[in-house]
Coordinates of C-alpha atoms in Angstrom, one line a residue:
X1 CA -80.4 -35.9 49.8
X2 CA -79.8 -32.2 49.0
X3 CA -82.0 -29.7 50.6
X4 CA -82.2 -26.0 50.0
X5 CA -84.2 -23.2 51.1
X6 CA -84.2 -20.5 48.4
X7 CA -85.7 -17.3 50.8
X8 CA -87.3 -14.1 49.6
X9 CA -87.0 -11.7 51.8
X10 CA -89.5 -8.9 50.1
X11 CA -92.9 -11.7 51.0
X12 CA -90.6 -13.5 53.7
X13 CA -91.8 -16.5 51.5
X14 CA -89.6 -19.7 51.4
X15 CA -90.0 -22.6 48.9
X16 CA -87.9 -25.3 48.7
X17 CA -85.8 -27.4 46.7
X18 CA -84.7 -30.9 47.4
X19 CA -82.8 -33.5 45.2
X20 CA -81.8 -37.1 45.0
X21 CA -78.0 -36.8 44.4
X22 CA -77.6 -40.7 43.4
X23 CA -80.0 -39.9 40.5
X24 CA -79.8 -36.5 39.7
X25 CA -83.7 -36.0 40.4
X26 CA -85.7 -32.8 42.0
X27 CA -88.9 -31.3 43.5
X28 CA -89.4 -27.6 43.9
X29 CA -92.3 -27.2 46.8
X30 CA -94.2 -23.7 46.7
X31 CA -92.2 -22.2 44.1
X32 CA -92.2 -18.2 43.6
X33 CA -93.1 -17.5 39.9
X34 CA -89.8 -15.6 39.0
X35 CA -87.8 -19.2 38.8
X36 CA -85.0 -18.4 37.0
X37 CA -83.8 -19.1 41.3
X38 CA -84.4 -22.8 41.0
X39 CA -83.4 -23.5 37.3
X40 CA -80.3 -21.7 38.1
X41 CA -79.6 -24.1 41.2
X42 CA -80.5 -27.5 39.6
X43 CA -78.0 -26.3 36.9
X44 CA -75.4 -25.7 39.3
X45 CA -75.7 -29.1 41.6
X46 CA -76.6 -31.1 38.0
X47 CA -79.5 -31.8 39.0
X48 CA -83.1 -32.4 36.8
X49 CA -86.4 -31.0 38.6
X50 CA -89.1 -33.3 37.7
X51 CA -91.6 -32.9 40.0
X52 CA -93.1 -29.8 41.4
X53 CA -95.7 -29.1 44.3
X54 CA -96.9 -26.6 46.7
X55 CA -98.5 -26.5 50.2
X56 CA -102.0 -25.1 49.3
X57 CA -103.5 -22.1 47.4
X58 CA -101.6 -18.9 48.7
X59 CA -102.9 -15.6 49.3
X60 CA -99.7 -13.6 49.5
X61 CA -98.0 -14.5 46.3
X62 CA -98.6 -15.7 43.2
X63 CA -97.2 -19.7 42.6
X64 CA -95.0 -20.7 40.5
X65 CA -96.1 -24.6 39.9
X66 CA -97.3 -24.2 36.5
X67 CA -94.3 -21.7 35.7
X68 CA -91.7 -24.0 36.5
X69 CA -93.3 -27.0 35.5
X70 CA -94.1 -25.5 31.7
X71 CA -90.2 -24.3 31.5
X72 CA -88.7 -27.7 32.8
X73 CA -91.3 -30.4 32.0
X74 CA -91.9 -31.3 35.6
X75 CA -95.0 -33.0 36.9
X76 CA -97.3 -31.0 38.8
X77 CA -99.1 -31.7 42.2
X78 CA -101.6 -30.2 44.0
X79 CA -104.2 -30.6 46.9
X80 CA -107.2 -32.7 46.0
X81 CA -108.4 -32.0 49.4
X82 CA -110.8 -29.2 51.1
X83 CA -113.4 -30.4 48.6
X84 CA -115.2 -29.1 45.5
X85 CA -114.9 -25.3 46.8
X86 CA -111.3 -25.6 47.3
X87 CA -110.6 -27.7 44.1
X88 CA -107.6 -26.2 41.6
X89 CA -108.9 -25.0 38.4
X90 CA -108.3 -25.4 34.8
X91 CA -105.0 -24.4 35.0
X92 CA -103.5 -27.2 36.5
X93 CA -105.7 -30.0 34.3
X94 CA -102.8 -31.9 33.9
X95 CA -101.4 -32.1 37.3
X96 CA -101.5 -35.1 40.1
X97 CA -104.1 -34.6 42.7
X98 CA -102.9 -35.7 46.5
X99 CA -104.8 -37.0 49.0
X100 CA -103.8 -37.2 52.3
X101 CA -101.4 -40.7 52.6
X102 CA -100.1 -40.5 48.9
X103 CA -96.2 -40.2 48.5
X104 CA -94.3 -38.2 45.7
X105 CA -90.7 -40.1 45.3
X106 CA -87.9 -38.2 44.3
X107 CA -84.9 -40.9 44.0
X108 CA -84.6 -42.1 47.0
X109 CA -86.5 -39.6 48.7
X110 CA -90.0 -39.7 49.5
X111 CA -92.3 -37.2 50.4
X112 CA -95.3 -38.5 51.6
X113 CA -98.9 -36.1 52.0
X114 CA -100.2 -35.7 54.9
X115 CA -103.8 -33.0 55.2
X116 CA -103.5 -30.3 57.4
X117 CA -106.6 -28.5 57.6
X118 CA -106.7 -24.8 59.0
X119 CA -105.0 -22.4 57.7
X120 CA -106.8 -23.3 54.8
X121 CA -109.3 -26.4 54.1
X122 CA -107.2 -27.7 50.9
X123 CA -103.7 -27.7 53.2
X124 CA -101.2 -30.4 52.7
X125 CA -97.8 -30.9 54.4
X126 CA -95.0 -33.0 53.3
X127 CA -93.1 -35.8 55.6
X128 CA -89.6 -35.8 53.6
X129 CA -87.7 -39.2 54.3
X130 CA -83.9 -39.2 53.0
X131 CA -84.3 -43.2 51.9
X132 CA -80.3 -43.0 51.8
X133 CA -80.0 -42.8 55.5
X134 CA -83.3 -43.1 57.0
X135 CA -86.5 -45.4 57.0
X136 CA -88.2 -42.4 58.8
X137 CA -89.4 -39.2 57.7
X138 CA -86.5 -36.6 59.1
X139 CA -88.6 -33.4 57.9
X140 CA -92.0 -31.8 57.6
X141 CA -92.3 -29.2 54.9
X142 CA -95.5 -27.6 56.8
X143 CA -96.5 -24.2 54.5
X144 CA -98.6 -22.4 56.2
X145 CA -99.7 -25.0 58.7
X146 CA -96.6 -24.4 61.6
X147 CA -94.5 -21.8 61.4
X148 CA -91.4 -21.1 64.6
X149 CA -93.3 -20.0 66.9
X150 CA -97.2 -19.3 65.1
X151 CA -99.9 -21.0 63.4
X152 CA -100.9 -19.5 60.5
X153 CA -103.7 -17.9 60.3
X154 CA -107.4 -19.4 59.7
X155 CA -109.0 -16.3 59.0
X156 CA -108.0 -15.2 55.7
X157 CA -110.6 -16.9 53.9
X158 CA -112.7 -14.5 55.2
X159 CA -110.9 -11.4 54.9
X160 CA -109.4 -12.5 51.1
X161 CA -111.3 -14.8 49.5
X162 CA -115.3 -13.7 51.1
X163 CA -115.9 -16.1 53.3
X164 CA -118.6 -15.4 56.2
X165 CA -117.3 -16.6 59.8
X166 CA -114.8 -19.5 58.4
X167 CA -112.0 -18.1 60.6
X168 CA -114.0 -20.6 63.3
X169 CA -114.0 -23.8 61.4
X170 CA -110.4 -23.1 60.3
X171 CA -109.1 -22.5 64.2
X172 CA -110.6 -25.8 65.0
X173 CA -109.4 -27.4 61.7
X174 CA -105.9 -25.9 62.9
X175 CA -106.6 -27.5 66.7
X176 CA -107.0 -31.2 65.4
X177 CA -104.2 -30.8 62.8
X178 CA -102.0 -30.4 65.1
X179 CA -103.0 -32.6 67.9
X180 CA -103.5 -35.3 65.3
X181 CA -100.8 -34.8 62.9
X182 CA -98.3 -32.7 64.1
X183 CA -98.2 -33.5 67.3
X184 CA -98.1 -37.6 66.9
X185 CA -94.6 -36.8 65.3
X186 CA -91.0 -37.9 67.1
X187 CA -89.5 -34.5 68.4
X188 CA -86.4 -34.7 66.4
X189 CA -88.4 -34.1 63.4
X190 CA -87.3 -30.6 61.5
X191 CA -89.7 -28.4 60.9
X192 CA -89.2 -26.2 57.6
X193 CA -92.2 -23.5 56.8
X194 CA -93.3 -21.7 54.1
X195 CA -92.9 -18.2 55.3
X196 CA -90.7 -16.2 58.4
X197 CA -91.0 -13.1 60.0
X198 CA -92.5 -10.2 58.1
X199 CA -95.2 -12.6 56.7
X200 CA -98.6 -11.6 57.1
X201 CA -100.0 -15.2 57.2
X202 CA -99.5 -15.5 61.2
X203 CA -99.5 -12.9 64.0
X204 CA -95.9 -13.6 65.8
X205 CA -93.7 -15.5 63.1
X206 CA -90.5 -16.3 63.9
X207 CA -87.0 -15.2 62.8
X208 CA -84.9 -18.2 62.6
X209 CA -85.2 -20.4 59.4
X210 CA -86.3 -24.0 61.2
X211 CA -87.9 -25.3 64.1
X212 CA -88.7 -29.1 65.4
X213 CA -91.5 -30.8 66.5
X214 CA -89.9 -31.0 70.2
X215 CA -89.1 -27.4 70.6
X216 CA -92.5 -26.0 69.1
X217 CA -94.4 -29.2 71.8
X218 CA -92.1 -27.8 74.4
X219 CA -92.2 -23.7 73.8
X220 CA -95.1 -22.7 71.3
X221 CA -97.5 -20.5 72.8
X222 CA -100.2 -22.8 71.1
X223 CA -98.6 -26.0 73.5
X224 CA -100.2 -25.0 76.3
X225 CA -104.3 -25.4 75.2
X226 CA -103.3 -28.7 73.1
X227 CA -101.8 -30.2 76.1
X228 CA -104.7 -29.4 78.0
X229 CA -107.2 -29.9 75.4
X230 CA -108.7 -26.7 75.6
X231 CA -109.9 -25.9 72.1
X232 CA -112.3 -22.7 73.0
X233 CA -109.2 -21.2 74.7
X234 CA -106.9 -22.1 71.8
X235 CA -109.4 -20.6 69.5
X236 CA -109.6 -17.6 71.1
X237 CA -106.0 -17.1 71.7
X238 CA -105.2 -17.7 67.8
X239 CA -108.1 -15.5 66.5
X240 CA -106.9 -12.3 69.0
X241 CA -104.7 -9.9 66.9
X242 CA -103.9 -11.1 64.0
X243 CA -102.6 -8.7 61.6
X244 CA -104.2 -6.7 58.5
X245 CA -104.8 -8.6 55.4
X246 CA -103.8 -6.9 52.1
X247 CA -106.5 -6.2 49.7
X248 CA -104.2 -7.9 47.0
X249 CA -104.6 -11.3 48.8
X250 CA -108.2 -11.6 47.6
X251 CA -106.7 -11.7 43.7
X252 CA -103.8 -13.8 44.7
X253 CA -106.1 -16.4 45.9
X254 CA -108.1 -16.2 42.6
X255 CA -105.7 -16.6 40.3
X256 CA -103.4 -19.6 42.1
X257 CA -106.6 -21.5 42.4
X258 CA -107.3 -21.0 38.3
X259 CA -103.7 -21.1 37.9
X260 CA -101.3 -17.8 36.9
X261 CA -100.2 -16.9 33.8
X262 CA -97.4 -18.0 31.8
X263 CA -94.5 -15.7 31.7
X264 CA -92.0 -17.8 29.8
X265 CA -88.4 -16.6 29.2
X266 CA -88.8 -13.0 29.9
X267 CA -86.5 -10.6 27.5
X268 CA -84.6 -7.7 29.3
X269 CA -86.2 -4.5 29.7
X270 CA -85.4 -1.8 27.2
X271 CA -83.9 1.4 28.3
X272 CA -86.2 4.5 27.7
X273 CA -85.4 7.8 26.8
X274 CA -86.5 11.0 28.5
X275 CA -88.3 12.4 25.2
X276 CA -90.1 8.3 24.8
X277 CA -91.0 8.4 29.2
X278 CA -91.7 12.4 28.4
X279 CA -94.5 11.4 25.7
X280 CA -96.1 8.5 26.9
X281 CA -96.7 10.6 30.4
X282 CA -98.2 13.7 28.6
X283 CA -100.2 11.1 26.2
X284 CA -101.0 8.8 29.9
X285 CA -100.1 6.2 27.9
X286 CA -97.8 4.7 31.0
X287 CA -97.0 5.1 35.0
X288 CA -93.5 5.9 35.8
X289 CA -92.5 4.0 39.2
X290 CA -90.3 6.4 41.4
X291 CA -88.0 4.0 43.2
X292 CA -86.2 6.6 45.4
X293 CA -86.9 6.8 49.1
X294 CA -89.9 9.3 50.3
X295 CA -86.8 12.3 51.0
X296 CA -86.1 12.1 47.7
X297 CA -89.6 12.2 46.2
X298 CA -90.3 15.1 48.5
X299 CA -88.1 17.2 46.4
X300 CA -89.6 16.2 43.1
X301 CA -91.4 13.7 41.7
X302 CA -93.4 12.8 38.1
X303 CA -97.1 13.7 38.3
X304 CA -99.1 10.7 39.3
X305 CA -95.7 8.7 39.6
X306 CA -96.1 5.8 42.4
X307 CA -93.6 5.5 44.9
X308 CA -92.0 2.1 44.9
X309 CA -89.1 2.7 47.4
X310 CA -85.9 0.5 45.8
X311 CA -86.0 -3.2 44.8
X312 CA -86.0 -4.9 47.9
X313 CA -89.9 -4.6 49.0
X314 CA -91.3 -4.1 45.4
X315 CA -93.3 -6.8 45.6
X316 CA -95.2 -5.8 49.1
X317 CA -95.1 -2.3 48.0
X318 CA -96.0 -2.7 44.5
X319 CA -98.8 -4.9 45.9
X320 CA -100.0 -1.6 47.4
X321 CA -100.5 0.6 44.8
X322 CA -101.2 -1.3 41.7
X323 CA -104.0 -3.3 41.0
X324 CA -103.8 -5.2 37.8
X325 CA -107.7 -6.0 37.4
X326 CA -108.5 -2.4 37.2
X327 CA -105.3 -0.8 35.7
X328 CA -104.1 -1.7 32.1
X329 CA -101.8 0.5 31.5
X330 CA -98.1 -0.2 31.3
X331 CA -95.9 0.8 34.3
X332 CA -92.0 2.8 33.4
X333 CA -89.3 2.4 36.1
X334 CA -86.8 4.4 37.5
X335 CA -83.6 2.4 37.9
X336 CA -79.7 2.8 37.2
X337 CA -79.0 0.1 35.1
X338 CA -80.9 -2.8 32.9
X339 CA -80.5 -5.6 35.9
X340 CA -81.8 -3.5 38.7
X341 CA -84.7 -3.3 36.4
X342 CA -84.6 -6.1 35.7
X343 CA -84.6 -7.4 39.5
X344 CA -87.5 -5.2 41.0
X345 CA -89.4 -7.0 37.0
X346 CA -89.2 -10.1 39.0
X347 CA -90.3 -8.7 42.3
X348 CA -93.2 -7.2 40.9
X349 CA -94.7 -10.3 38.2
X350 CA -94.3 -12.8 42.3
X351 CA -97.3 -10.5 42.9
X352 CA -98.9 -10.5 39.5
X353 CA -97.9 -7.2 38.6
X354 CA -96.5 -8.1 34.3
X355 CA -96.8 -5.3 32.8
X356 CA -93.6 -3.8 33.4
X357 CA -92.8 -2.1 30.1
X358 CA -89.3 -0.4 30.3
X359 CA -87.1 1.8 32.8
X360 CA -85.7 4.8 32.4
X361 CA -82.3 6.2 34.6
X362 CA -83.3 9.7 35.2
X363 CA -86.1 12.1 36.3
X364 CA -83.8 14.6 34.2
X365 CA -85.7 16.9 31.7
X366 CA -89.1 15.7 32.9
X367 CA -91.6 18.0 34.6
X368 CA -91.6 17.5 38.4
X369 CA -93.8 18.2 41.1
X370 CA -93.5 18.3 44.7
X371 CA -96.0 16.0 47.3
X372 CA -97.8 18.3 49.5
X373 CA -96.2 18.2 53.1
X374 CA -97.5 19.2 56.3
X375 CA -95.7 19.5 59.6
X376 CA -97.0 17.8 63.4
X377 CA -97.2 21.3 64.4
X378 CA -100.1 22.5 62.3
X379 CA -102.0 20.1 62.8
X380 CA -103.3 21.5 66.2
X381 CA -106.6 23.3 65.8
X382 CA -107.5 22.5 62.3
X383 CA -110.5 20.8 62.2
X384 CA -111.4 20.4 58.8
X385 CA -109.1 17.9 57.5
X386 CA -109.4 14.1 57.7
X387 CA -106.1 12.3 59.8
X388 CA -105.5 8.5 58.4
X389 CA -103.3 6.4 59.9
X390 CA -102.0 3.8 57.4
X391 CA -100.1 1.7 59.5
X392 CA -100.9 -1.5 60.8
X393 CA -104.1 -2.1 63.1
X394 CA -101.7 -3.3 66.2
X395 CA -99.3 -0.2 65.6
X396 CA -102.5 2.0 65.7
X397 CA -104.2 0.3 68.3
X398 CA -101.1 0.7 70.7
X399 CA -100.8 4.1 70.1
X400 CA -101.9 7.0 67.4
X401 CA -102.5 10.6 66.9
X402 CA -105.5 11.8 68.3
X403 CA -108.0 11.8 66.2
X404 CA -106.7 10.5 63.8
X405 CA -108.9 7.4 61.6
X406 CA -107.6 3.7 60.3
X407 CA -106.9 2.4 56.9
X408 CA -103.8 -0.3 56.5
X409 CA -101.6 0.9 53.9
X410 CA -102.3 -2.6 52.0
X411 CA -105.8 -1.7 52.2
X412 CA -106.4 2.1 51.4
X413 CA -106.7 1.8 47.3
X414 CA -109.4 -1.2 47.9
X415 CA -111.3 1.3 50.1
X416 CA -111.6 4.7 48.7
X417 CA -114.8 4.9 50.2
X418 CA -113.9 5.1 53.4
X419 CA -112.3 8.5 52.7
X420 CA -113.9 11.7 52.3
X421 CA -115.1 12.4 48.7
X422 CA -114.3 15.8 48.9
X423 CA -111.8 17.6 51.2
X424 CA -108.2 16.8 52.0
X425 CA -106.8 14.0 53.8
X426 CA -103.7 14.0 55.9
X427 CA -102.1 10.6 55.8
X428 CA -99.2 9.4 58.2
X429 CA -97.3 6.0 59.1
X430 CA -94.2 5.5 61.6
X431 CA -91.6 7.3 59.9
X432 CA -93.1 8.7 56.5
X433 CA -91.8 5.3 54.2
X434 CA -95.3 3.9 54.3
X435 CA -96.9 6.8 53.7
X436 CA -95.0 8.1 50.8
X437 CA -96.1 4.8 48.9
X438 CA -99.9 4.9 50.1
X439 CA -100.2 8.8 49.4
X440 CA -98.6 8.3 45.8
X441 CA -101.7 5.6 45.2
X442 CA -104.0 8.0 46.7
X443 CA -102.9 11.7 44.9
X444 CA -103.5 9.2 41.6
X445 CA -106.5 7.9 42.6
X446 CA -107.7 11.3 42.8
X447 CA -107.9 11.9 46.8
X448 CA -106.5 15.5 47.6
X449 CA -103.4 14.4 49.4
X450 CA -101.0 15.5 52.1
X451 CA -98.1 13.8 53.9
X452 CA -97.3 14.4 57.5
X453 CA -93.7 15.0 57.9
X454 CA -92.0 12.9 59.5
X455 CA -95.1 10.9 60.2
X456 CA -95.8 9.6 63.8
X457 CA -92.4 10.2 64.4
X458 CA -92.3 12.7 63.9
X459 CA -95.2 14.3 65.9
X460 CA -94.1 12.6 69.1
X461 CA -91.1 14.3 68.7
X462 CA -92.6 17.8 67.9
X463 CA -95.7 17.7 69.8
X464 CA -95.7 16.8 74.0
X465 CA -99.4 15.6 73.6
X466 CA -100.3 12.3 74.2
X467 CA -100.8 9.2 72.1
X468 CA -104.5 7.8 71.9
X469 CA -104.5 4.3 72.3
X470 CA -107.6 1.3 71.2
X471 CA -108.4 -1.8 73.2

């Protein structure tokens, strides 16, 4: 058996591939929709994916199950569990549905279903036995059921998808999956989940790839109330400060449940020129995606350009400040070559963001302006401005500038509302990275923006007043 964890680090989102080496056969579970990744690695270890899964519907990506399956011919499976609410759409008409008990075989590998309820209703693990050395299952691919360390979270159905109060019925869900499921399994079973740290689908995810049943019985702050039986208390415990969930989950949810678009073989991105990006600007034909960090952007920037700082969080970023159901138009990046482009391209279309139409290498002839900054000091007195704080909830619970209001940066586009409709807003994060992408969205949007230097950060280090703090 061949087993390989293919890790994006943007969503800290793992999918797996594993392979029958005797006959040359694969399964892809929770594929990313950018799958050049996994066509690339059958190629290289000769092996054929036929088959092609995933855990349940996600929230924080968009699948790629019917992507890979329409470019390799693979079978699809997918939950038929959760019932009729939590049933996958027309997308996936031609798919297997699992119930809890079936088996997928892979050559001599079997993975066989088993229902984990919790995290969401439709949840499904996978025992994975290598039939070449074992009679046993040796893995559990568990999602989003256990990750190293955390659960994940039950409550997203209400803060993504509009549930009322499910957050309950999915902690107890969670409580019985594991005492009945997970916990009923030897302790050298490896664990392997769907996401690590950085992942907003649990509270305290950990770092390290893998995890067993043993050492999660032994060491999981959940072990405790499941030895004891205490389901209020575990309840409690998993519902207490779980972290903000991004507006975009609510549309990721909808569209892996109908099933996302088809990219196919996507062609490389063509180069723009300053006269073509100059045009389509003045005409607002396009939006020009600055990739440079927030320093950079402070000295000049494109008019309504949003700030996607460099490749390597496009996808959470881009998440952030694009919204695809409301915004048509086609988006211009700034990169240095065609396959950087092309790289952050596949970042953005994991979070349903497609219509990436070129990139362009320079700022160079094009009008700039300059984001309105505003330092820690003058902020004393002033009285008429309105102070958001887009970090997280913990981060502004634990400590903020007096004052100073609430709105996650993953959040603030979604809720408009809950800013002033006239006036100026000052906006802040940690160190000013955050902000630079939220204020970007915002000054767009139309909100009369203007960044705190240095951010948080910076005021503790230019002001000697104290933090507020929230229980």
């Amino acid at each position: 058996m061949l087993l390989e964890r293919i890790y994006d680090e943007d969503l800290a989102q793992a999918s797996y591939v594993i392979g029958c080496q005797a006959t040359g056969e694969a399964i892809v579970v929770d594929p990313r929709r950018d799958v050049a990744v996994y066509l690339d690695f059958a190629e290289k270890h000769g092996l054929c994916i036929v088959h092609v899964t995933e855990t349940h519907i996600h929230a924080d990506y968009l699948s790629g199950t019917r992507e890979l399956a329409d470019r390799t011919g693979a079978r699809m499976h997918v939950s038929d569990e959760g019932g009729p609410d939590w049933t996958y759409g027309a997308g996936f008409a031609g798919a297997e549905r699992l119930r809890h008990g079936d088996s997928i075989v892979v050559g001599n590998v079997r993975l066989q279903v088993v229902h984990t309820p919790g995290h969401t209703p439709e949840h499904l693990s996978f025992l994975v036995t290598d039939g070449a050395q074992a009679i046993d299952p040796g893995f559990m691919l568990t999602g989003d059921f256990v990750f190293v360390g955390d659960l994940g979270r039950p409550d997203l159905l209400d803060e993504a998808a509009g549930g009322v109060d499910t957050r309950f019925a999915g902690a107890k869900q969670l409580f019985a999956s594991l005492r009945d499921s997970f916990l009923t399994l030897p302790d050298y079973v490896q664990v392997l989940p769907a996401h690590g740290a950085g992942s907003a689908c649990g509270k305290a995810l950990g770092a390290i790839a893998t995890t067993t049943v043993g050492y999660e019985r032994a060491f999981a702050w959940w072990a405790p109330y499941l030895a004891a039986a205490d389901e209020q208390a575990f309840v409690d415990a998993l519902l207490d400060g779980q972290p903000d969930a991004h507006a975009y989950f609510a549309r990721m949810k909808s569209q892996n449940r109908s099933g996302p678009a088809l990219l196919g073989e996507l062609a490389p991105l063509p180069e723009r020129s300053t006269e073509s990006v100059r045009e389509l600007l003045e005409t607002d034909a396009a939006i020009l995606v600055d990739t440079r960090d927030q320093h950079a952007v402070h000295e000049g920037t494109v008019a309504g350009a949003l700030n996607v700082p460099g490749v390597d969080k496009a996808a959470t970023y881009g998440a952030w400040v694009v919204d695809p159901e409301v915004e048509s138009r086609p988006l211009v990046l700034l990169a240095d070559d065609e396959d950087e482009a092309g790289r952050m391209r596949d970042h953005l279309v994991r979070v349903g963001i497609d219509a990436v139409d070129g990139y362009t290498r320079s700022l160079d002839g094009l009008p700039l302006v300059q984001p309105r900054l505003m330092q820690p000091e003058e902020l004393d007195g002033l009285t008429d401005l309105e102070l958001v704080d887009v970090r997280s909830r913990a981060e502004h619970a634990a400590g903020h500038i007096p004052g100073s209001r609430h709105l996650s940066g993953g959040r603030a586009l979604w809720h408009l509302d809950e800013l002033p409709s006239s006036g100026t807003v000052v906006t802040y994060c940690q160190s000013g990275v955050r902000n630079s992408v939220v204020a970007s969205a915002l000054r767009r949007a139309g909100v009369d923006v203007i960044e705190l230097d240095g951010s948080y950060a910076g005021w503790a280090r230019a002001t000697d007043r104290e933090p507020a703090t929230t229980a």
